[in-house]
Amino acid sequence: HVTCADEFKAVRALGITSPIGIIPHGINFSDYQNKGRSIDYLSSLNLSSDKKYFLFMSRLHKKKGL
């Protein structure tokens, strides 16, 4: 399976002709809207409000620019 049309095209460009399902990452963005103050999130995750955090949800790849 692939997660987007670009990945689908890349797999096809490799000559792979078997069926491919495009299945996006399973997250519903609307579930995370208007959830309250960020300080409440930090305390619920036992994280310090004195630090900055970065969440990267993808694979590490040259294409991603990391």
Tab-separated table of N, CA, C and O in Angstrom:
chain	number	residue	atom	x	y	z
A	1	HIS	N	0.841	-1.168	0.000
A	1	HIS	CA	0.000	0.000	0.000
A	1	HIS	C	0.888	1.233	0.000
A	1	HIS	O	2.049	1.188	0.395
A	2	VAL	N	0.322	2.348	-0.442
A	2	VAL	CA	0.989	3.650	-0.415
A	2	VAL	C	0.061	4.643	0.277
A	2	VAL	O	-1.123	4.369	0.451
A	3	THR	N	0.601	5.813	0.663
A	3	THR	CA	-0.222	6.764	1.400
A	3	THR	C	-0.683	7.962	0.576
A	3	THR	O	-1.484	8.756	1.056
A	4	CYS	N	-0.176	8.091	-0.656
A	4	CYS	CA	-0.597	9.239	-1.476
A	4	CYS	C	-0.349	8.934	-2.962
A	4	CYS	O	0.311	7.958	-3.314
A	5	ALA	N	-0.882	9.804	-3.805
A	5	ALA	CA	-0.766	9.623	-5.256
A	5	ALA	C	0.686	9.695	-5.719
A	5	ALA	O	1.083	8.962	-6.639
A	6	ASP	N	1.504	10.545	-5.090
A	6	ASP	CA	2.921	10.632	-5.474
A	6	ASP	C	3.643	9.316	-5.219
A	6	ASP	O	4.456	8.873	-6.034
A	7	GLU	N	3.367	8.688	-4.086
A	7	GLU	CA	3.976	7.385	-3.804
A	7	GLU	C	3.484	6.340	-4.801
A	7	GLU	O	4.250	5.489	-5.253
A	8	PHE	N	2.207	6.403	-5.148
A	8	PHE	CA	1.643	5.484	-6.138
A	8	PHE	C	2.405	5.596	-7.457
A	8	PHE	O	2.824	4.595	-8.044
A	9	LYS	N	2.611	6.835	-7.919
A	9	LYS	CA	3.336	7.065	-9.179
A	9	LYS	C	4.773	6.559	-9.096
A	9	LYS	O	5.293	5.993	-10.054
A	10	ALA	N	5.412	6.756	-7.941
A	10	ALA	CA	6.796	6.307	-7.774
A	10	ALA	C	6.897	4.793	-7.835
A	10	ALA	O	7.822	4.243	-8.446
A	11	VAL	N	5.932	4.106	-7.240
A	11	VAL	CA	5.929	2.640	-7.277
A	11	VAL	C	5.695	2.155	-8.705
A	11	VAL	O	6.361	1.236	-9.177
A	12	ARG	N	4.762	2.776	-9.391
A	12	ARG	CA	4.504	2.403	-10.789
A	12	ARG	C	5.731	2.671	-11.665
A	12	ARG	O	6.041	1.894	-12.571
A	13	ALA	N	6.465	3.745	-11.379
A	13	ALA	CA	7.667	4.071	-12.152
A	13	ALA	C	8.758	3.007	-11.974
A	13	ALA	O	9.626	2.861	-12.836
A	14	LEU	N	8.688	2.255	-10.889
A	14	LEU	CA	9.623	1.157	-10.665
A	14	LEU	C	9.256	-0.079	-11.482
A	14	LEU	O	9.975	-1.071	-11.473
A	15	GLY	N	8.110	-0.028	-12.154
A	15	GLY	CA	7.673	-1.147	-12.975
A	15	GLY	C	6.792	-2.143	-12.247
A	15	GLY	O	6.480	-3.204	-12.772
A	16	ILE	N	6.380	-1.825	-11.067
A	16	ILE	CA	5.514	-2.716	-10.287
A	16	ILE	C	4.081	-2.566	-10.793
A	16	ILE	O	3.539	-1.471	-10.831
A	17	THR	N	3.490	-3.680	-11.207
A	17	THR	CA	2.159	-3.634	-11.822
A	17	THR	C	1.070	-4.278	-10.976
A	17	THR	O	-0.094	-4.259	-11.367
A	18	SER	N	1.443	-4.823	-9.820
A	18	SER	CA	0.439	-5.453	-8.964
A	18	SER	C	-0.489	-4.384	-8.380
A	18	SER	O	-0.153	-3.196	-8.360
A	19	PRO	N	-1.664	-4.786	-7.905
A	19	PRO	CA	-2.594	-3.812	-7.341
A	19	PRO	C	-1.980	-3.044	-6.164
A	19	PRO	O	-1.269	-3.618	-5.343
A	20	ILE	N	-2.268	-1.765	-6.107
A	20	ILE	CA	-1.748	-0.901	-5.045
A	20	ILE	C	-2.918	-0.133	-4.444
A	20	ILE	O	-3.683	0.495	-5.171
A	21	GLY	N	-3.037	-0.183	-3.133
A	21	GLY	CA	-4.066	0.594	-2.454
A	21	GLY	C	-3.490	1.903	-1.943
A	21	GLY	O	-2.421	1.917	-1.346
A	22	ILE	N	-4.183	3.014	-2.208
A	22	ILE	CA	-3.784	4.306	-1.651
A	22	ILE	C	-4.575	4.488	-0.357
A	22	ILE	O	-5.777	4.708	-0.373
A	23	ILE	N	-3.864	4.359	0.759
A	23	ILE	CA	-4.487	4.433	2.080
A	23	ILE	C	-3.760	5.508	2.879
A	23	ILE	O	-2.629	5.305	3.316
A	24	PRO	N	-4.387	6.672	3.070
A	24	PRO	CA	-3.721	7.751	3.795
A	24	PRO	C	-3.492	7.401	5.261
A	24	PRO	O	-4.109	6.479	5.799
A	25	HIS	N	-2.607	8.164	5.899
A	25	HIS	CA	-2.365	7.981	7.328
A	25	HIS	C	-3.673	8.154	8.092
A	25	HIS	O	-4.492	9.005	7.762
A	26	GLY	N	-3.880	7.363	9.100
A	26	GLY	CA	-5.151	7.356	9.823
A	26	GLY	C	-5.265	8.407	10.907
A	26	GLY	O	-5.186	8.077	12.084
A	27	ILE	N	-5.452	9.631	10.518
A	27	ILE	CA	-5.661	10.694	11.495
A	27	ILE	C	-6.776	11.601	10.999
A	27	ILE	O	-6.841	11.931	9.817
A	28	ASN	N	-7.677	11.942	11.881
A	28	ASN	CA	-8.775	12.832	11.545
A	28	ASN	C	-8.458	14.195	12.155
A	28	ASN	O	-8.561	14.383	13.365
A	29	PHE	N	-8.053	15.138	11.317
A	29	PHE	CA	-7.602	16.443	11.782
A	29	PHE	C	-8.640	17.142	12.643
A	29	PHE	O	-8.306	17.795	13.632
A	30	SER	N	-9.909	16.996	12.330
A	30	SER	CA	-10.952	17.680	13.094
A	30	SER	C	-11.012	17.207	14.553
A	30	SER	O	-11.499	17.924	15.422
A	31	ASP	N	-10.507	16.011	14.840
A	31	ASP	CA	-10.477	15.518	16.217
A	31	ASP	C	-9.551	16.342	17.109
A	31	ASP	O	-9.633	16.268	18.330
A	32	TYR	N	-8.655	17.107	16.504
A	32	TYR	CA	-7.648	17.840	17.256
A	32	TYR	C	-7.855	19.348	17.233
A	32	TYR	O	-6.992	20.106	17.645
A	33	GLN	N	-8.987	19.798	16.779
A	33	GLN	CA	-9.308	21.223	16.750
A	33	GLN	C	-9.966	21.635	18.055
A	33	GLN	O	-10.752	20.883	18.633
A	34	ASN	N	-9.642	22.823	18.507
A	34	ASN	CA	-10.277	23.418	19.687
A	34	ASN	C	-10.240	22.496	20.916
A	34	ASN	O	-11.254	22.263	21.550
A	35	LYS	N	-9.104	21.994	21.211
A	35	LYS	CA	-8.966	21.063	22.334
A	35	LYS	C	-8.550	21.732	23.641
A	35	LYS	O	-8.318	21.067	24.622
A	36	GLY	N	-8.460	23.041	23.667
A	36	GLY	CA	-8.098	23.702	24.918
A	36	GLY	C	-6.710	24.310	24.876
A	36	GLY	O	-6.096	24.425	23.835
A	37	ARG	N	-6.227	24.659	26.055
A	37	ARG	CA	-4.941	25.337	26.173
A	37	ARG	C	-3.782	24.365	26.022
A	37	ARG	O	-3.848	23.225	26.474
A	38	SER	N	-2.689	24.836	25.405
A	38	SER	CA	-1.529	23.968	25.199
A	38	SER	C	-0.892	23.557	26.519
A	38	SER	O	-0.342	22.465	26.632
A	39	ILE	N	-0.969	24.392	27.533
A	39	ILE	CA	-0.388	24.044	28.832
A	39	ILE	C	-1.060	22.805	29.420
A	39	ILE	O	-0.431	21.986	30.073
A	40	ASP	N	-2.355	22.635	29.151
A	40	ASP	CA	-3.063	21.442	29.615
A	40	ASP	C	-2.529	20.187	28.926
A	40	ASP	O	-2.419	19.134	29.539
A	41	TYR	N	-2.201	20.310	27.634
A	41	TYR	CA	-1.627	19.172	26.907
A	41	TYR	C	-0.274	18.809	27.481
A	41	TYR	O	0.035	17.644	27.690
A	42	LEU	N	0.542	19.822	27.715
A	42	LEU	CA	1.883	19.553	28.242
A	42	LEU	C	1.811	18.826	29.575
A	42	LEU	O	2.511	17.831	29.779
A	43	SER	N	0.975	19.296	30.455
A	43	SER	CA	0.890	18.648	31.763
A	43	SER	C	0.304	17.239	31.650
A	43	SER	O	0.731	16.335	32.369
A	44	SER	N	-0.649	17.034	30.760
A	44	SER	CA	-1.234	15.694	30.611
A	44	SER	C	-0.227	14.694	30.039
A	44	SER	O	-0.342	13.498	30.267
A	45	LEU	N	0.776	15.188	29.305
A	45	LEU	CA	1.815	14.324	28.745
A	45	LEU	C	3.085	14.320	29.586
A	45	LEU	O	4.092	13.735	29.198
A	46	ASN	N	3.016	15.008	30.735
A	46	ASN	CA	4.157	15.108	31.643
A	46	ASN	C	5.367	15.752	30.961
A	46	ASN	O	6.498	15.312	31.119
A	47	LEU	N	5.116	16.810	30.173
A	47	LEU	CA	6.167	17.544	29.478
A	47	LEU	C	6.345	18.908	30.125
A	47	LEU	O	5.413	19.478	30.677
A	48	SER	N	7.532	19.442	30.025
A	48	SER	CA	7.856	20.732	30.624
A	48	SER	C	7.363	21.885	29.752
A	48	SER	O	7.539	21.876	28.534
A	49	SER	N	6.796	22.904	30.383
A	49	SER	CA	6.368	24.087	29.632
A	49	SER	C	7.552	25.011	29.339
A	49	SER	O	7.416	25.972	28.595
A	50	ASP	N	8.717	24.705	29.905
A	50	ASP	CA	9.925	25.503	29.667
A	50	ASP	C	10.677	25.070	28.420
A	50	ASP	O	11.665	25.702	28.044
A	51	LYS	N	10.258	23.998	27.796
A	51	LYS	CA	10.939	23.471	26.606
A	51	LYS	C	10.027	23.561	25.398
A	51	LYS	O	8.810	23.635	25.523
A	52	LYS	N	10.652	23.522	24.220
A	52	LYS	CA	9.892	23.452	22.973
A	52	LYS	C	10.007	22.037	22.431
A	52	LYS	O	11.059	21.403	22.524
A	53	TYR	N	8.926	21.538	21.846
A	53	TYR	CA	8.891	20.182	21.321
A	53	TYR	C	8.498	20.219	19.852
A	53	TYR	O	7.769	21.104	19.407
A	54	PHE	N	8.984	19.250	19.116
A	54	PHE	CA	8.692	19.139	17.697
A	54	PHE	C	8.268	17.700	17.424
A	54	PHE	O	8.980	16.773	17.798
A	55	LEU	N	7.122	17.532	16.793
A	55	LEU	CA	6.631	16.199	16.454
A	55	LEU	C	6.686	16.036	14.944
A	55	LEU	O	6.098	16.821	14.200
A	56	PHE	N	7.416	15.036	14.488
A	56	PHE	CA	7.541	14.753	13.061
A	56	PHE	C	6.915	13.401	12.788
A	56	PHE	O	7.369	12.393	13.314
A	57	MET	N	5.844	13.390	12.000
A	57	MET	CA	5.132	12.141	11.733
A	57	MET	C	5.305	11.735	10.275
A	57	MET	O	4.430	11.940	9.450
A	58	SER	N	6.453	11.167	9.982
A	58	SER	CA	6.727	10.702	8.630
A	58	SER	C	7.983	9.847	8.674
A	58	SER	O	8.608	9.700	9.720
A	59	ARG	N	8.350	9.334	7.540
A	59	ARG	CA	9.597	8.585	7.475
A	59	ARG	C	10.729	9.571	7.213
A	59	ARG	O	10.508	10.645	6.663
A	60	LEU	N	11.940	9.208	7.628
A	60	LEU	CA	13.093	10.034	7.326
A	60	LEU	C	13.542	9.724	5.908
A	60	LEU	O	13.827	8.571	5.566
A	61	HIS	N	13.587	10.739	5.075
A	61	HIS	CA	13.919	10.552	3.666
A	61	HIS	C	14.468	11.853	3.117
A	61	HIS	O	14.040	12.948	3.529
A	62	LYS	N	15.388	11.759	2.184
A	62	LYS	CA	15.990	12.944	1.568
A	62	LYS	C	14.904	13.870	0.994
A	62	LYS	O	14.994	15.091	1.099
A	63	LYS	N	13.867	13.290	0.425
A	63	LYS	CA	12.773	14.059	-0.171
A	63	LYS	C	12.089	14.955	0.860
A	63	LYS	O	11.595	16.029	0.538
A	64	LYS	N	12.070	14.526	2.129
A	64	LYS	CA	11.402	15.275	3.180
A	64	LYS	C	12.213	16.472	3.663
A	64	LYS	O	11.714	17.327	4.377
A	65	GLY	N	13.488	16.533	3.294
A	65	GLY	CA	14.326	17.666	3.659
A	65	GLY	C	14.876	17.622	5.066
A	65	GLY	O	15.194	18.655	5.629
A	66	LEU	N	15.004	16.459	5.641
A	66	LEU	CA	15.582	16.349	6.982
A	66	LEU	C	17.010	15.879	6.891
A	66	LEU	O	17.348	15.032	6.141
